[in-house]
Amino acid sequence: MATATTIQHVKKKPLPAGLSREWYESHNRRLKAMRLAISLLDSGTYDARRATNRKIRTMAVRTGIHRPSNVTCKMVRAFIMES
């Protein structure tokens, strides 16, 4: 019997001021990819080859994260391979 997992939100700290827009975008992309990778690992997806874009996007919907781009999905698979 499957059980639902609850996602606890982390208290956010303000980002440092004065950095380029690209830095903020890549920082937020990495955070999103890490959250999705952790959720997939918690759900039993330990192999990056099984983490398809569809599976990653479905997990994003389940956890209340905006739909990830192809680049973010690739990043999620990279995080899973490293773990």
PDB file of N, CA and C in Angstrom:
ATOM      1  N   MET A   1       0.841  -1.179   0.000  1.00  0.00           N
ATOM      2  CA  MET A   1       0.000   0.000   0.000  1.00  0.00           C
ATOM      3  C   MET A   1       0.884   1.239   0.000  1.00  0.00           C
ATOM      4  N   ALA A   2       0.668   2.120  -0.926  1.00  0.00           N
ATOM      5  CA  ALA A   2       1.477   3.327  -1.039  1.00  0.00           C
ATOM      6  C   ALA A   2       1.010   4.374  -0.026  1.00  0.00           C
ATOM      7  N   THR A   3       1.962   5.093   0.490  1.00  0.00           N
ATOM      8  CA  THR A   3       1.629   6.168   1.415  1.00  0.00           C
ATOM      9  C   THR A   3       2.039   7.492   0.810  1.00  0.00           C
ATOM     10  N   ALA A   4       1.308   8.512   1.125  1.00  0.00           N
ATOM     11  CA  ALA A   4       1.612   9.852   0.622  1.00  0.00           C
ATOM     12  C   ALA A   4       2.701  10.468   1.489  1.00  0.00           C
ATOM     13  N   THR A   5       3.636  11.135   0.836  1.00  0.00           N
ATOM     14  CA  THR A   5       4.689  11.820   1.584  1.00  0.00           C
ATOM     15  C   THR A   5       4.378  13.301   1.644  1.00  0.00           C
ATOM     16  N   THR A   6       4.712  13.897   2.765  1.00  0.00           N
ATOM     17  CA  THR A   6       4.494  15.329   2.914  1.00  0.00           C
ATOM     18  C   THR A   6       5.824  16.039   2.724  1.00  0.00           C
ATOM     19  N   ILE A   7       5.786  17.110   1.992  1.00  0.00           N
ATOM     20  CA  ILE A   7       6.978  17.904   1.748  1.00  0.00           C
ATOM     21  C   ILE A   7       6.985  19.062   2.732  1.00  0.00           C
ATOM     22  N   GLN A   8       8.064  19.163   3.497  1.00  0.00           N
ATOM     23  CA  GLN A   8       8.194  20.270   4.430  1.00  0.00           C
ATOM     24  C   GLN A   8       9.007  21.367   3.754  1.00  0.00           C
ATOM     25  N   HIS A   9       8.499  22.562   3.786  1.00  0.00           N
ATOM     26  CA  HIS A   9       9.173  23.674   3.150  1.00  0.00           C
ATOM     27  C   HIS A   9      10.267  24.217   4.061  1.00  0.00           C
ATOM     28  N   VAL A  10      11.377  24.549   3.467  1.00  0.00           N
ATOM     29  CA  VAL A  10      12.521  25.079   4.195  1.00  0.00           C
ATOM     30  C   VAL A  10      12.380  26.590   4.304  1.00  0.00           C
ATOM     31  N   LYS A  11      12.775  27.132   5.452  1.00  0.00           N
ATOM     32  CA  LYS A  11      12.729  28.582   5.624  1.00  0.00           C
ATOM     33  C   LYS A  11      13.746  29.209   4.671  1.00  0.00           C
ATOM     34  N   LYS A  12      13.306  30.144   3.858  1.00  0.00           N
ATOM     35  CA  LYS A  12      14.161  30.736   2.843  1.00  0.00           C
ATOM     36  C   LYS A  12      14.934  31.918   3.409  1.00  0.00           C
ATOM     37  N   LYS A  13      16.170  32.057   2.948  1.00  0.00           N
ATOM     38  CA  LYS A  13      17.010  33.194   3.310  1.00  0.00           C
ATOM     39  C   LYS A  13      17.080  34.115   2.099  1.00  0.00           C
ATOM     40  N   PRO A  14      17.236  35.409   2.313  1.00  0.00           N
ATOM     41  CA  PRO A  14      17.369  36.301   1.162  1.00  0.00           C
ATOM     42  C   PRO A  14      18.667  36.030   0.399  1.00  0.00           C
ATOM     43  N   LEU A  15      18.602  36.139  -0.917  1.00  0.00           N
ATOM     44  CA  LEU A  15      19.790  35.926  -1.740  1.00  0.00           C
ATOM     45  C   LEU A  15      20.678  37.163  -1.691  1.00  0.00           C
ATOM     46  N   PRO A  16      21.969  36.990  -1.917  1.00  0.00           N
ATOM     47  CA  PRO A  16      22.866  38.149  -1.891  1.00  0.00           C
ATOM     48  C   PRO A  16      22.548  39.113  -3.027  1.00  0.00           C
ATOM     49  N   ALA A  17      22.643  40.383  -2.739  1.00  0.00           N
ATOM     50  CA  ALA A  17      22.330  41.413  -3.737  1.00  0.00           C
ATOM     51  C   ALA A  17      23.543  41.676  -4.626  1.00  0.00           C
ATOM     52  N   GLY A  18      23.274  42.198  -5.799  1.00  0.00           N
ATOM     53  CA  GLY A  18      24.340  42.668  -6.676  1.00  0.00           C
ATOM     54  C   GLY A  18      24.880  41.642  -7.653  1.00  0.00           C
ATOM     55  N   LEU A  19      24.316  40.459  -7.716  1.00  0.00           N
ATOM     56  CA  LEU A  19      24.791  39.461  -8.669  1.00  0.00           C
ATOM     57  C   LEU A  19      23.979  39.551  -9.959  1.00  0.00           C
ATOM     58  N   SER A  20      24.507  38.940 -11.019  1.00  0.00           N
ATOM     59  CA  SER A  20      23.827  39.021 -12.318  1.00  0.00           C
ATOM     60  C   SER A  20      22.548  38.194 -12.325  1.00  0.00           C
ATOM     61  N   ARG A  21      21.665  38.546 -13.228  1.00  0.00           N
ATOM     62  CA  ARG A  21      20.403  37.829 -13.370  1.00  0.00           C
ATOM     63  C   ARG A  21      20.643  36.351 -13.688  1.00  0.00           C
ATOM     64  N   GLU A  22      21.660  36.073 -14.499  1.00  0.00           N
ATOM     65  CA  GLU A  22      21.990  34.693 -14.859  1.00  0.00           C
ATOM     66  C   GLU A  22      22.349  33.879 -13.620  1.00  0.00           C
ATOM     67  N   TRP A  23      23.037  34.503 -12.661  1.00  0.00           N
ATOM     68  CA  TRP A  23      23.399  33.796 -11.435  1.00  0.00           C
ATOM     69  C   TRP A  23      22.147  33.391 -10.660  1.00  0.00           C
ATOM     70  N   TYR A  24      21.207  34.332 -10.523  1.00  0.00           N
ATOM     71  CA  TYR A  24      19.968  34.038  -9.801  1.00  0.00           C
ATOM     72  C   TYR A  24      19.172  32.940 -10.504  1.00  0.00           C
ATOM     73  N   GLU A  25      19.095  33.002 -11.827  1.00  0.00           N
ATOM     74  CA  GLU A  25      18.353  31.990 -12.580  1.00  0.00           C
ATOM     75  C   GLU A  25      18.981  30.609 -12.424  1.00  0.00           C
ATOM     76  N   SER A  26      20.310  30.524 -12.524  1.00  0.00           N
ATOM     77  CA  SER A  26      20.958  29.221 -12.393  1.00  0.00           C
ATOM     78  C   SER A  26      20.879  28.715 -10.960  1.00  0.00           C
ATOM     79  N   HIS A  27      20.947  29.618  -9.998  1.00  0.00           N
ATOM     80  CA  HIS A  27      20.816  29.232  -8.588  1.00  0.00           C
ATOM     81  C   HIS A  27      19.437  28.627  -8.325  1.00  0.00           C
ATOM     82  N   ASN A  28      18.402  29.301  -8.795  1.00  0.00           N
ATOM     83  CA  ASN A  28      17.041  28.804  -8.595  1.00  0.00           C
ATOM     84  C   ASN A  28      16.799  27.505  -9.354  1.00  0.00           C
ATOM     85  N   ARG A  29      17.403  27.376 -10.529  1.00  0.00           N
ATOM     86  CA  ARG A  29      17.273  26.137 -11.300  1.00  0.00           C
ATOM     87  C   ARG A  29      17.909  24.977 -10.546  1.00  0.00           C
ATOM     88  N   ARG A  30      19.100  25.201  -9.962  1.00  0.00           N
ATOM     89  CA  ARG A  30      19.767  24.146  -9.189  1.00  0.00           C
ATOM     90  C   ARG A  30      18.930  23.752  -7.978  1.00  0.00           C
ATOM     91  N   LEU A  31      18.357  24.734  -7.291  1.00  0.00           N
ATOM     92  CA  LEU A  31      17.511  24.428  -6.132  1.00  0.00           C
ATOM     93  C   LEU A  31      16.305  23.591  -6.536  1.00  0.00           C
ATOM     94  N   LYS A  32      15.656  23.961  -7.635  1.00  0.00           N
ATOM     95  CA  LYS A  32      14.497  23.209  -8.117  1.00  0.00           C
ATOM     96  C   LYS A  32      14.897  21.789  -8.484  1.00  0.00           C
ATOM     97  N   ALA A  33      16.021  21.648  -9.179  1.00  0.00           N
ATOM     98  CA  ALA A  33      16.493  20.324  -9.580  1.00  0.00           C
ATOM     99  C   ALA A  33      16.813  19.471  -8.357  1.00  0.00           C
ATOM    100  N   MET A  34      17.408  20.069  -7.332  1.00  0.00           N
ATOM    101  CA  MET A  34      17.712  19.307  -6.118  1.00  0.00           C
ATOM    102  C   MET A  34      16.442  18.862  -5.415  1.00  0.00           C
ATOM    103  N   ARG A  35      15.458  19.746  -5.316  1.00  0.00           N
ATOM    104  CA  ARG A  35      14.196  19.368  -4.669  1.00  0.00           C
ATOM    105  C   ARG A  35      13.531  18.225  -5.418  1.00  0.00           C
ATOM    106  N   LEU A  36      13.532  18.290  -6.738  1.00  0.00           N
ATOM    107  CA  LEU A  36      12.922  17.227  -7.536  1.00  0.00           C
ATOM    108  C   LEU A  36      13.714  15.927  -7.430  1.00  0.00           C
ATOM    109  N   ALA A  37      15.035  16.011  -7.437  1.00  0.00           N
ATOM    110  CA  ALA A  37      15.860  14.806  -7.313  1.00  0.00           C
ATOM    111  C   ALA A  37      15.613  14.132  -5.965  1.00  0.00           C
ATOM    112  N   ILE A  38      15.526  14.909  -4.907  1.00  0.00           N
ATOM    113  CA  ILE A  38      15.262  14.352  -3.580  1.00  0.00           C
ATOM    114  C   ILE A  38      13.894  13.683  -3.543  1.00  0.00           C
ATOM    115  N   SER A  39      12.902  14.327  -4.137  1.00  0.00           N
ATOM    116  CA  SER A  39      11.559  13.747  -4.175  1.00  0.00           C
ATOM    117  C   SER A  39      11.544  12.438  -4.951  1.00  0.00           C
ATOM    118  N   LEU A  40      12.252  12.398  -6.072  1.00  0.00           N
ATOM    119  CA  LEU A  40      12.308  11.163  -6.865  1.00  0.00           C
ATOM    120  C   LEU A  40      13.038  10.057  -6.108  1.00  0.00           C
ATOM    121  N   LEU A  41      14.137  10.402  -5.443  1.00  0.00           N
ATOM    122  CA  LEU A  41      14.862   9.401  -4.662  1.00  0.00           C
ATOM    123  C   LEU A  41      13.995   8.875  -3.528  1.00  0.00           C
ATOM    124  N   ASP A  42      13.248   9.762  -2.879  1.00  0.00           N
ATOM    125  CA  ASP A  42      12.351   9.345  -1.799  1.00  0.00           C
ATOM    126  C   ASP A  42      11.243   8.431  -2.302  1.00  0.00           C
ATOM    127  N   SER A  43      10.845   8.628  -3.560  1.00  0.00           N
ATOM    128  CA  SER A  43       9.764   7.801  -4.114  1.00  0.00           C
ATOM    129  C   SER A  43      10.275   6.487  -4.699  1.00  0.00           C
ATOM    130  N   GLY A  44      11.603   6.286  -4.704  1.00  0.00           N
ATOM    131  CA  GLY A  44      12.140   5.014  -5.167  1.00  0.00           C
ATOM    132  C   GLY A  44      12.780   5.031  -6.538  1.00  0.00           C
ATOM    133  N   THR A  45      12.942   6.171  -7.148  1.00  0.00           N
ATOM    134  CA  THR A  45      13.600   6.268  -8.449  1.00  0.00           C
ATOM    135  C   THR A  45      15.079   6.537  -8.203  1.00  0.00           C
ATOM    136  N   TYR A  46      15.882   5.464  -8.196  1.00  0.00           N
ATOM    137  CA  TYR A  46      17.302   5.585  -7.896  1.00  0.00           C
ATOM    138  C   TYR A  46      18.178   5.577  -9.139  1.00  0.00           C
ATOM    139  N   ASP A  47      17.609   5.280 -10.270  1.00  0.00           N
ATOM    140  CA  ASP A  47      18.357   5.184 -11.513  1.00  0.00           C
ATOM    141  C   ASP A  47      18.008   6.376 -12.399  1.00  0.00           C
ATOM    142  N   ALA A  48      19.022   7.099 -12.847  1.00  0.00           N
ATOM    143  CA  ALA A  48      18.783   8.293 -13.660  1.00  0.00           C
ATOM    144  C   ALA A  48      18.112   7.947 -14.988  1.00  0.00           C
ATOM    145  N   ARG A  49      18.358   6.734 -15.500  1.00  0.00           N
ATOM    146  CA  ARG A  49      17.727   6.347 -16.766  1.00  0.00           C
ATOM    147  C   ARG A  49      16.223   6.189 -16.625  1.00  0.00           C
ATOM    148  N   ARG A  50      15.760   5.881 -15.422  1.00  0.00           N
ATOM    149  CA  ARG A  50      14.319   5.737 -15.194  1.00  0.00           C
ATOM    150  C   ARG A  50      13.642   7.079 -14.923  1.00  0.00           C
ATOM    151  N   ALA A  51      14.430   8.116 -14.680  1.00  0.00           N
ATOM    152  CA  ALA A  51      13.878   9.439 -14.412  1.00  0.00           C
ATOM    153  C   ALA A  51      13.665  10.169 -15.730  1.00  0.00           C
ATOM    154  N   THR A  52      12.577   9.837 -16.382  1.00  0.00           N
ATOM    155  CA  THR A  52      12.256  10.478 -17.657  1.00  0.00           C
ATOM    156  C   THR A  52      11.718  11.878 -17.394  1.00  0.00           C
ATOM    157  N   ASN A  53      11.674  12.677 -18.448  1.00  0.00           N
ATOM    158  CA  ASN A  53      11.102  14.020 -18.305  1.00  0.00           C
ATOM    159  C   ASN A  53       9.669  13.936 -17.783  1.00  0.00           C
ATOM    160  N   ARG A  54       8.927  12.977 -18.289  1.00  0.00           N
ATOM    161  CA  ARG A  54       7.527  12.819 -17.869  1.00  0.00           C
ATOM    162  C   ARG A  54       7.433  12.510 -16.377  1.00  0.00           C
ATOM    163  N   LYS A  55       8.290  11.609 -15.894  1.00  0.00           N
ATOM    164  CA  LYS A  55       8.271  11.243 -14.480  1.00  0.00           C
ATOM    165  C   LYS A  55       8.681  12.436 -13.605  1.00  0.00           C
ATOM    166  N   ILE A  56       9.685  13.182 -14.047  1.00  0.00           N
ATOM    167  CA  ILE A  56      10.143  14.353 -13.296  1.00  0.00           C
ATOM    168  C   ILE A  56       9.041  15.403 -13.240  1.00  0.00           C
ATOM    169  N   ARG A  57       8.377  15.629 -14.368  1.00  0.00           N
ATOM    170  CA  ARG A  57       7.312  16.641 -14.400  1.00  0.00           C
ATOM    171  C   ARG A  57       6.100  16.209 -13.587  1.00  0.00           C
ATOM    172  N   THR A  58       5.820  14.908 -13.567  1.00  0.00           N
ATOM    173  CA  THR A  58       4.728  14.403 -12.734  1.00  0.00           C
ATOM    174  C   THR A  58       5.047  14.621 -11.263  1.00  0.00           C
ATOM    175  N   MET A  59       6.288  14.385 -10.876  1.00  0.00           N
ATOM    176  CA  MET A  59       6.704  14.613  -9.493  1.00  0.00           C
ATOM    177  C   MET A  59       6.609  16.099  -9.150  1.00  0.00           C
ATOM    178  N   ALA A  60       6.917  16.954 -10.104  1.00  0.00           N
ATOM    179  CA  ALA A  60       6.809  18.397  -9.869  1.00  0.00           C
ATOM    180  C   ALA A  60       5.362  18.786  -9.567  1.00  0.00           C
ATOM    181  N   VAL A  61       4.427  18.220 -10.315  1.00  0.00           N
ATOM    182  CA  VAL A  61       3.010  18.504 -10.077  1.00  0.00           C
ATOM    183  C   VAL A  61       2.603  18.016  -8.692  1.00  0.00           C
ATOM    184  N   ARG A  62       3.045  16.808  -8.337  1.00  0.00           N
ATOM    185  CA  ARG A  62       2.706  16.246  -7.026  1.00  0.00           C
ATOM    186  C   ARG A  62       3.228  17.081  -5.871  1.00  0.00           C
ATOM    187  N   THR A  63       4.414  17.644  -6.029  1.00  0.00           N
ATOM    188  CA  THR A  63       5.040  18.388  -4.936  1.00  0.00           C
ATOM    189  C   THR A  63       4.758  19.885  -4.994  1.00  0.00           C
ATOM    190  N   GLY A  64       4.021  20.323  -6.007  1.00  0.00           N
ATOM    191  CA  GLY A  64       3.652  21.729  -6.084  1.00  0.00           C
ATOM    192  C   GLY A  64       4.743  22.630  -6.643  1.00  0.00           C
ATOM    193  N   ILE A  65       5.634  22.045  -7.445  1.00  0.00           N
ATOM    194  CA  ILE A  65       6.711  22.810  -8.079  1.00  0.00           C
ATOM    195  C   ILE A  65       6.291  23.108  -9.513  1.00  0.00           C
ATOM    196  N   HIS A  66       6.622  24.306 -10.006  1.00  0.00           N
ATOM    197  CA  HIS A  66       6.280  24.645 -11.389  1.00  0.00           C
ATOM    198  C   HIS A  66       6.950  23.680 -12.353  1.00  0.00           C
ATOM    199  N   ARG A  67       6.345  23.508 -13.508  1.00  0.00           N
ATOM    200  CA  ARG A  67       6.824  22.550 -14.512  1.00  0.00           C
ATOM    201  C   ARG A  67       8.274  22.839 -14.886  1.00  0.00           C
ATOM    202  N   PRO A  68       9.165  21.849 -14.735  1.00  0.00           N
ATOM    203  CA  PRO A  68      10.573  22.074 -15.057  1.00  0.00           C
ATOM    204  C   PRO A  68      10.831  22.016 -16.559  1.00  0.00           C
ATOM    205  N   SER A  69      11.844  22.755 -16.984  1.00  0.00           N
ATOM    206  CA  SER A  69      12.240  22.749 -18.389  1.00  0.00           C
ATOM    207  C   SER A  69      13.073  21.503 -18.682  1.00  0.00           C
ATOM    208  N   ASN A  70      13.416  21.318 -19.949  1.00  0.00           N
ATOM    209  CA  ASN A  70      14.258  20.186 -20.337  1.00  0.00           C
ATOM    210  C   ASN A  70      15.633  20.275 -19.671  1.00  0.00           C
ATOM    211  N   VAL A  71      16.160  21.492 -19.549  1.00  0.00           N
ATOM    212  CA  VAL A  71      17.469  21.687 -18.917  1.00  0.00           C
ATOM    213  C   VAL A  71      17.411  21.277 -17.448  1.00  0.00           C
ATOM    214  N   THR A  72      16.329  21.655 -16.762  1.00  0.00           N
ATOM    215  CA  THR A  72      16.178  21.295 -15.356  1.00  0.00           C
ATOM    216  C   THR A  72      16.026  19.786 -15.209  1.00  0.00           C
ATOM    217  N   CYS A  73      15.297  19.151 -16.111  1.00  0.00           N
ATOM    218  CA  CYS A  73      15.145  17.689 -16.064  1.00  0.00           C
ATOM    219  C   CYS A  73      16.497  17.006 -16.230  1.00  0.00           C
ATOM    220  N   LYS A  74      17.327  17.530 -17.116  1.00  0.00           N
ATOM    221  CA  LYS A  74      18.662  16.979 -17.313  1.00  0.00           C
ATOM    222  C   LYS A  74      19.487  17.139 -16.032  1.00  0.00           C
ATOM    223  N   MET A  75      19.336  18.276 -15.372  1.00  0.00           N
ATOM    224  CA  MET A  75      20.041  18.536 -14.117  1.00  0.00           C
ATOM    225  C   MET A  75      19.593  17.566 -13.023  1.00  0.00           C
ATOM    226  N   VAL A  76      18.292  17.267 -12.989  1.00  0.00           N
ATOM    227  CA  VAL A  76      17.751  16.318 -12.010  1.00  0.00           C
ATOM    228  C   VAL A  76      18.409  14.959 -12.198  1.00  0.00           C
ATOM    229  N   ARG A  77      18.508  14.510 -13.446  1.00  0.00           N
ATOM    230  CA  ARG A  77      19.147  13.222 -13.719  1.00  0.00           C
ATOM    231  C   ARG A  77      20.615  13.233 -13.306  1.00  0.00           C
ATOM    232  N   ALA A  78      21.285  14.360 -13.502  1.00  0.00           N
ATOM    233  CA  ALA A  78      22.695  14.465 -13.097  1.00  0.00           C
ATOM    234  C   ALA A  78      22.818  14.349 -11.573  1.00  0.00           C
ATOM    235  N   PHE A  79      21.901  14.973 -10.838  1.00  0.00           N
ATOM    236  CA  PHE A  79      21.926  14.873  -9.383  1.00  0.00           C
ATOM    237  C   PHE A  79      21.665  13.438  -8.925  1.00  0.00           C
ATOM    238  N   ILE A  80      20.757  12.752  -9.599  1.00  0.00           N
ATOM    239  CA  ILE A  80      20.454  11.371  -9.224  1.00  0.00           C
ATOM    240  C   ILE A  80      21.663  10.475  -9.506  1.00  0.00           C
ATOM    241  N   MET A  81      22.364  10.709 -10.598  1.00  0.00           N
ATOM    242  CA  MET A  81      23.533   9.896 -10.924  1.00  0.00           C
ATOM    243  C   MET A  81      24.640  10.091  -9.892  1.00  0.00           C
ATOM    244  N   GLU A  82      24.766  11.294  -9.335  1.00  0.00           N
ATOM    245  CA  GLU A  82      25.806  11.579  -8.357  1.00  0.00           C
ATOM    246  C   GLU A  82      25.507  10.955  -6.996  1.00  0.00           C
ATOM    247  N   SER A  83      24.234  10.700  -6.698  1.00  0.00           N
ATOM    248  CA  SER A  83      23.906  10.195  -5.370  1.00  0.00           C
ATOM    249  C   SER A  83      24.191   8.722  -5.222  1.00  0.00           C
TER     250      SER A  83
END
